[in-house]
mmCIF file of C-alpha atoms in Angstrom:
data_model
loop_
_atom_site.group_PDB
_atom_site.id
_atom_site.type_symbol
_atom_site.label_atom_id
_atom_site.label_comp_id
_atom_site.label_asym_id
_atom_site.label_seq_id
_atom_site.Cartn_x
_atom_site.Cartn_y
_atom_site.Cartn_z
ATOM 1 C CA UNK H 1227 13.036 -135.380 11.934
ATOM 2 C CA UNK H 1228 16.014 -137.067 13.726
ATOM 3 C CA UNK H 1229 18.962 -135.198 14.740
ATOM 4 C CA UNK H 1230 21.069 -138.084 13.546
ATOM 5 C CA UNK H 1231 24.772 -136.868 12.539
ATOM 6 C CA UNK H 1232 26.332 -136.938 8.813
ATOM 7 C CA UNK H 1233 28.743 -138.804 10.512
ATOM 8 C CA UNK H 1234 30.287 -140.042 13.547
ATOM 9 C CA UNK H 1235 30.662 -137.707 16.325
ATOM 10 C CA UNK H 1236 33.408 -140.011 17.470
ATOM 11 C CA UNK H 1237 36.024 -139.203 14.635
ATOM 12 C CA UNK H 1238 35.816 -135.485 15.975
ATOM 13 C CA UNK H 1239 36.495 -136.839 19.923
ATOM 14 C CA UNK H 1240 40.201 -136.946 19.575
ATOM 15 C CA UNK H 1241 40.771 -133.919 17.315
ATOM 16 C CA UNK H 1242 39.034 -131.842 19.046
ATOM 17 C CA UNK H 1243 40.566 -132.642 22.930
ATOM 18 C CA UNK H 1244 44.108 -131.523 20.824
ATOM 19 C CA UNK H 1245 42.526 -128.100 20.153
ATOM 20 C CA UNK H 1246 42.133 -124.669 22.144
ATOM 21 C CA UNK H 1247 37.928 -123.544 21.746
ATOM 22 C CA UNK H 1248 36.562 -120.553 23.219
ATOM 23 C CA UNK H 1249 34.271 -121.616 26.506
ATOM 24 C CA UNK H 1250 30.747 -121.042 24.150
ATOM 25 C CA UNK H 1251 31.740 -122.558 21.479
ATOM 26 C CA UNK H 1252 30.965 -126.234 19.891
ATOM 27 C CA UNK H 1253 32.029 -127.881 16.896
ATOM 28 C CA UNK H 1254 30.058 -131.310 15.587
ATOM 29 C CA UNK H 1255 28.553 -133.096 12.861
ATOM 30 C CA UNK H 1256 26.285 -131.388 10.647
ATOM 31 C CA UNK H 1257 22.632 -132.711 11.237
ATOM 32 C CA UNK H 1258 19.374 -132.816 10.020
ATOM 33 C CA UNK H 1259 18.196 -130.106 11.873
ATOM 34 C CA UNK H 1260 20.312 -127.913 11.557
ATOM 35 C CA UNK H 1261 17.909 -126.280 9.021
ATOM 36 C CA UNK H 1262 16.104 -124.755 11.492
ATOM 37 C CA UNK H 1263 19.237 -123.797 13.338
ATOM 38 C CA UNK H 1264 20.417 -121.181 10.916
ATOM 39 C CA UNK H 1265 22.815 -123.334 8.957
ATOM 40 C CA UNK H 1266 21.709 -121.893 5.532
ATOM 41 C CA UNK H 1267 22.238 -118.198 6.672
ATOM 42 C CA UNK H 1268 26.086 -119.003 7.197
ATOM 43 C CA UNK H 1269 25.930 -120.510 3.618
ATOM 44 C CA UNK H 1270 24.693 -117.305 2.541
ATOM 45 C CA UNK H 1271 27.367 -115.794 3.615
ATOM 46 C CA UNK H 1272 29.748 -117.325 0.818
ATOM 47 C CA UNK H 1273 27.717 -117.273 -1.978
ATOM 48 C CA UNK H 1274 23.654 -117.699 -3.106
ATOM 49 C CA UNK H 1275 21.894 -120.753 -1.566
ATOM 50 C CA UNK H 1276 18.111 -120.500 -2.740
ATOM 51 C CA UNK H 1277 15.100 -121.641 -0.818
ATOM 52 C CA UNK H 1278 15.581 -124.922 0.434
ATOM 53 C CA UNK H 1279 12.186 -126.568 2.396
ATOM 54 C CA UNK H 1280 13.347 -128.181 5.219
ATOM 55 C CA UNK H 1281 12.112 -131.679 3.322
ATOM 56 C CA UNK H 1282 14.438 -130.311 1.010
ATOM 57 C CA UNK H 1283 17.083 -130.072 3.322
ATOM 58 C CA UNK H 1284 16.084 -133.483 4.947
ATOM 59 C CA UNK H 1285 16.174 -135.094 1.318
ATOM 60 C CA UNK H 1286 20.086 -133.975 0.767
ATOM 61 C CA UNK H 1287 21.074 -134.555 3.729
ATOM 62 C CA UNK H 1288 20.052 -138.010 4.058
ATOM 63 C CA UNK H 1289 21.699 -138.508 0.377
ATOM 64 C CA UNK H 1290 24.929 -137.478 1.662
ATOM 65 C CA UNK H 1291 24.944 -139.314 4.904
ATOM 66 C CA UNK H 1292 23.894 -142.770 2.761
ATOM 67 C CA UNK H 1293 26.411 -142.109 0.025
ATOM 68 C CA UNK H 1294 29.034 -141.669 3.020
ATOM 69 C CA UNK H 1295 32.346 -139.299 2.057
ATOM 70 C CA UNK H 1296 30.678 -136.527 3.138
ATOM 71 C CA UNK H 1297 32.159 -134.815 6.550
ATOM 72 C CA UNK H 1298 30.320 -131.524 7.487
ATOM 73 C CA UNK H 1299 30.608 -130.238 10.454
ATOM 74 C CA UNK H 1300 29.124 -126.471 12.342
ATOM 75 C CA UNK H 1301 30.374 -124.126 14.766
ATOM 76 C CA UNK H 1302 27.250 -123.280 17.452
ATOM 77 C CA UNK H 1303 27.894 -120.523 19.175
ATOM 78 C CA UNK H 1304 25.977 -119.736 22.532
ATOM 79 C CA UNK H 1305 24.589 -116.429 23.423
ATOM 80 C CA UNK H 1306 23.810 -115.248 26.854
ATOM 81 C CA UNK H 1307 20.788 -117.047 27.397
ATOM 82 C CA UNK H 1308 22.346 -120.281 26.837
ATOM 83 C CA UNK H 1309 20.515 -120.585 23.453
ATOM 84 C CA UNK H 1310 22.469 -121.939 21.101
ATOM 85 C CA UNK H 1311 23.116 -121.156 16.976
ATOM 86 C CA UNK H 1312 24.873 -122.114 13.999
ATOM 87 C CA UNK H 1313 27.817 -119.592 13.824
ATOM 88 C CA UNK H 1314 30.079 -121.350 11.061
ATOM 89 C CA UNK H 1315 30.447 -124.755 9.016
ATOM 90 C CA UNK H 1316 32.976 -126.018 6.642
ATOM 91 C CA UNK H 1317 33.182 -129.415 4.824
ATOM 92 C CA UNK H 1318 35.505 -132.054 3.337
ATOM 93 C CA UNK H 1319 34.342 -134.795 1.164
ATOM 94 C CA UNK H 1320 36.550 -137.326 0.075
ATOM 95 C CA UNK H 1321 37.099 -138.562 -3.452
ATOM 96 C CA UNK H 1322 38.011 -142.419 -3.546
ATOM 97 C CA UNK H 1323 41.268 -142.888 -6.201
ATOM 98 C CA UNK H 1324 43.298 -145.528 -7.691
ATOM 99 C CA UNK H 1325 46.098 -143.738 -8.108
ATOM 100 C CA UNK H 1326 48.756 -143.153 -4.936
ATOM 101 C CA UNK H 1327 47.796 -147.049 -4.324
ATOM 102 C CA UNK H 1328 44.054 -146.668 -3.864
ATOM 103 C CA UNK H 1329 44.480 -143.267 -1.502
ATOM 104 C CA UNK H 1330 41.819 -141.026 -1.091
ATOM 105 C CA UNK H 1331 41.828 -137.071 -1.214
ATOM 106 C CA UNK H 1332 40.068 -134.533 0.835
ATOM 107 C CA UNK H 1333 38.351 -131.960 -0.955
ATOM 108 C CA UNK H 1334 37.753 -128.972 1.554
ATOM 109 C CA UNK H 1335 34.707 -127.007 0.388
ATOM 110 C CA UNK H 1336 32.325 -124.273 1.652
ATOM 111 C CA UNK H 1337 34.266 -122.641 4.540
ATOM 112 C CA UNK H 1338 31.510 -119.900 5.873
ATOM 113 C CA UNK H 1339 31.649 -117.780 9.292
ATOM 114 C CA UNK H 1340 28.853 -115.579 10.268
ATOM 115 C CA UNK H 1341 29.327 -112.016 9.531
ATOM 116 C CA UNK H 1342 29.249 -111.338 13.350
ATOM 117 C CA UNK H 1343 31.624 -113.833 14.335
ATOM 118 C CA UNK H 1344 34.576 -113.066 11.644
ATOM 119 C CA UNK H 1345 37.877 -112.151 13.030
ATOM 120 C CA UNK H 1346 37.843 -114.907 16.080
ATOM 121 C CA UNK H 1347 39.690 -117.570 14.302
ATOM 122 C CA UNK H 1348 36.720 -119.782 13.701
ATOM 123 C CA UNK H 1349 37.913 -119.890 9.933
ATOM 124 C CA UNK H 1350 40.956 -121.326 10.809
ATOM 125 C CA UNK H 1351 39.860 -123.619 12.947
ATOM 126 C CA UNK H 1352 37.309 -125.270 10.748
ATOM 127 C CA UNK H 1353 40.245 -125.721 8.539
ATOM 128 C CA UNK H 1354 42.042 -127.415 11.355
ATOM 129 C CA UNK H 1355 39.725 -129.199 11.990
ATOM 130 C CA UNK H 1356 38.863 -130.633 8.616
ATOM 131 C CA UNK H 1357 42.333 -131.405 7.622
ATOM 132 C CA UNK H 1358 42.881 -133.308 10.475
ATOM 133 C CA UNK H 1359 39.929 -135.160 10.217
ATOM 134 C CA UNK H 1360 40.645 -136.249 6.331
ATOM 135 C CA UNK H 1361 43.684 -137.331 7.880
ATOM 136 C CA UNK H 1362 42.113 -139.430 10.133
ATOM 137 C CA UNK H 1363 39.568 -140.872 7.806
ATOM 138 C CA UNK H 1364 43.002 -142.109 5.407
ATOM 139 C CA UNK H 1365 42.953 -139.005 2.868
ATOM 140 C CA UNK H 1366 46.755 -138.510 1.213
ATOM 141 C CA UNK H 1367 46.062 -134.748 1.074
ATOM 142 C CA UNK H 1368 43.412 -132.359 1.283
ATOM 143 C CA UNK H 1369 43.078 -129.535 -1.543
ATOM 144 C CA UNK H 1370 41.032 -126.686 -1.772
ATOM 145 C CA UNK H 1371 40.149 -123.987 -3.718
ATOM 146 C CA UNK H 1372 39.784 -120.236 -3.124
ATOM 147 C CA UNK H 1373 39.944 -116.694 -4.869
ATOM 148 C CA UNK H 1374 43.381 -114.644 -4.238
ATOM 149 C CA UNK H 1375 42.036 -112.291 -1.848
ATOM 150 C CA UNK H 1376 41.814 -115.396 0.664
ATOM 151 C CA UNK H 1377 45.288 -116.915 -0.358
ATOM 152 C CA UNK H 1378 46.856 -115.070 2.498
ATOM 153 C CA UNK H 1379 43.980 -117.151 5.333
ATOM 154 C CA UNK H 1380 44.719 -120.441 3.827
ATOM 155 C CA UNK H 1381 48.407 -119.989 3.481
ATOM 156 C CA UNK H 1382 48.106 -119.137 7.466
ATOM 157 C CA UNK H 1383 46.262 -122.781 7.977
ATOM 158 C CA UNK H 1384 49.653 -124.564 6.639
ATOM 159 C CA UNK H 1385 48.016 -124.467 2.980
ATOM 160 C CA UNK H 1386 49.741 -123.573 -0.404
ATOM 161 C CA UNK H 1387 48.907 -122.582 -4.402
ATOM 162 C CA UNK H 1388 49.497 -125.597 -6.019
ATOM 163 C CA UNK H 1389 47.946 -124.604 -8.945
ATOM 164 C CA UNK H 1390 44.917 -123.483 -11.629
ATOM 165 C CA UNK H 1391 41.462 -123.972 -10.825
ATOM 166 C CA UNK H 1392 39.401 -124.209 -14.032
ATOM 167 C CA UNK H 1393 35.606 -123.978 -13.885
ATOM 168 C CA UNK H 1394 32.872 -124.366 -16.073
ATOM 169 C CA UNK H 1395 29.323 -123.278 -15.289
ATOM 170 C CA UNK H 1396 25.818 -124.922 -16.800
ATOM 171 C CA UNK H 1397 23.410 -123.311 -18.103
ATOM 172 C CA UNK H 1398 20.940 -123.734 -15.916
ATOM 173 C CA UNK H 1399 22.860 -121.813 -12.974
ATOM 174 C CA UNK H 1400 23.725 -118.950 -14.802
ATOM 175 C CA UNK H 1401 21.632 -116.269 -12.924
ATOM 176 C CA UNK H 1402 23.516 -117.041 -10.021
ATOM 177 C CA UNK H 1403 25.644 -113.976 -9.056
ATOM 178 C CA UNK H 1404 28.303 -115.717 -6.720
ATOM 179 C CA UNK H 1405 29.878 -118.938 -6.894
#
């Protein structure tokens, strides 16, 4: 399986030489696999996932990456041994318009820090990190959504309510407990 990135390493160069992370700490592309790096634990984290083969994984993965719009990216953390693991992830994917003269919006989705690792600011700077990056990709704005009780964390990453989220849910998914 190749280890090929969703996208470009290079459009995270420059944002992240402007940014302050901790000595054993990374931030890049999501890739292929990062199955077997714990990337669907952190998922877990913010909601139900279900048991995804890593074919599976592989499968999705290389549909995003083809369909391009998709910018995922993971915090690894390193432990003492030098051994390396997913420790966070967030994503923007960006919607293609025709209004705002053809602009394109960033839709930040699936912000997720490992239990372990909460309360060292790696929330925030996945947000940083993704807004600045729909900037650089040409998105007009990036929106997000979230429940009240994390209004407060996104208001602190330069965010504000701009609004109702609405939601409908299929049948299909309706023994799932989270969203």
């Amino acid at each position: 399986m190749s280890s090929e990135p969703l996208f470009p390493s290079s459009l995270l160069s420059l944002i992240l030489s402007t940014l302050s992370i901790p000595l054993d700490y990374s931030i890049r592309p999501l890739q292929a696999t990062d199955h077997e790096k714990g990337y669907l634990d952190v998922l877990r984290v913010l909601t139900s996932v279900g048991p995804i083969t890593e074919d599976e994984f592989a499968a999705r993965f290389e549909e995003m990456r083809s369909m391009g719009g998709y910018y995922l990216i993971v915090v690894e953390a390193k432990d003492g041994e030098g051994k390396t693991r997913i420790v966070g992830t967030g994503g923007v994917i960006v919607e293609k318009k025709f209004i705002h003269n053809m602009g394109s919006v960033g839709h930040i989705e699936d912000i997720a820090v490992a239990k372990d690792q909460q309360g060292k600011k790696l929330g925030q700077t996945i947000i940083e990190v993704l807004s600045l990056l729909a900037d650089r990709v040409g998105c007009y704005k990036t929106i997000l959504d979230c429940s009240e009780a994390n209004e407060g964390f996104y208001k602190k990453c330069g965010y504000e309510r701009a609004g109702l989220e609405m939601k409908r849910h299929f049948q299909r998914y309706h023994d799932e407990k989270k969203d």
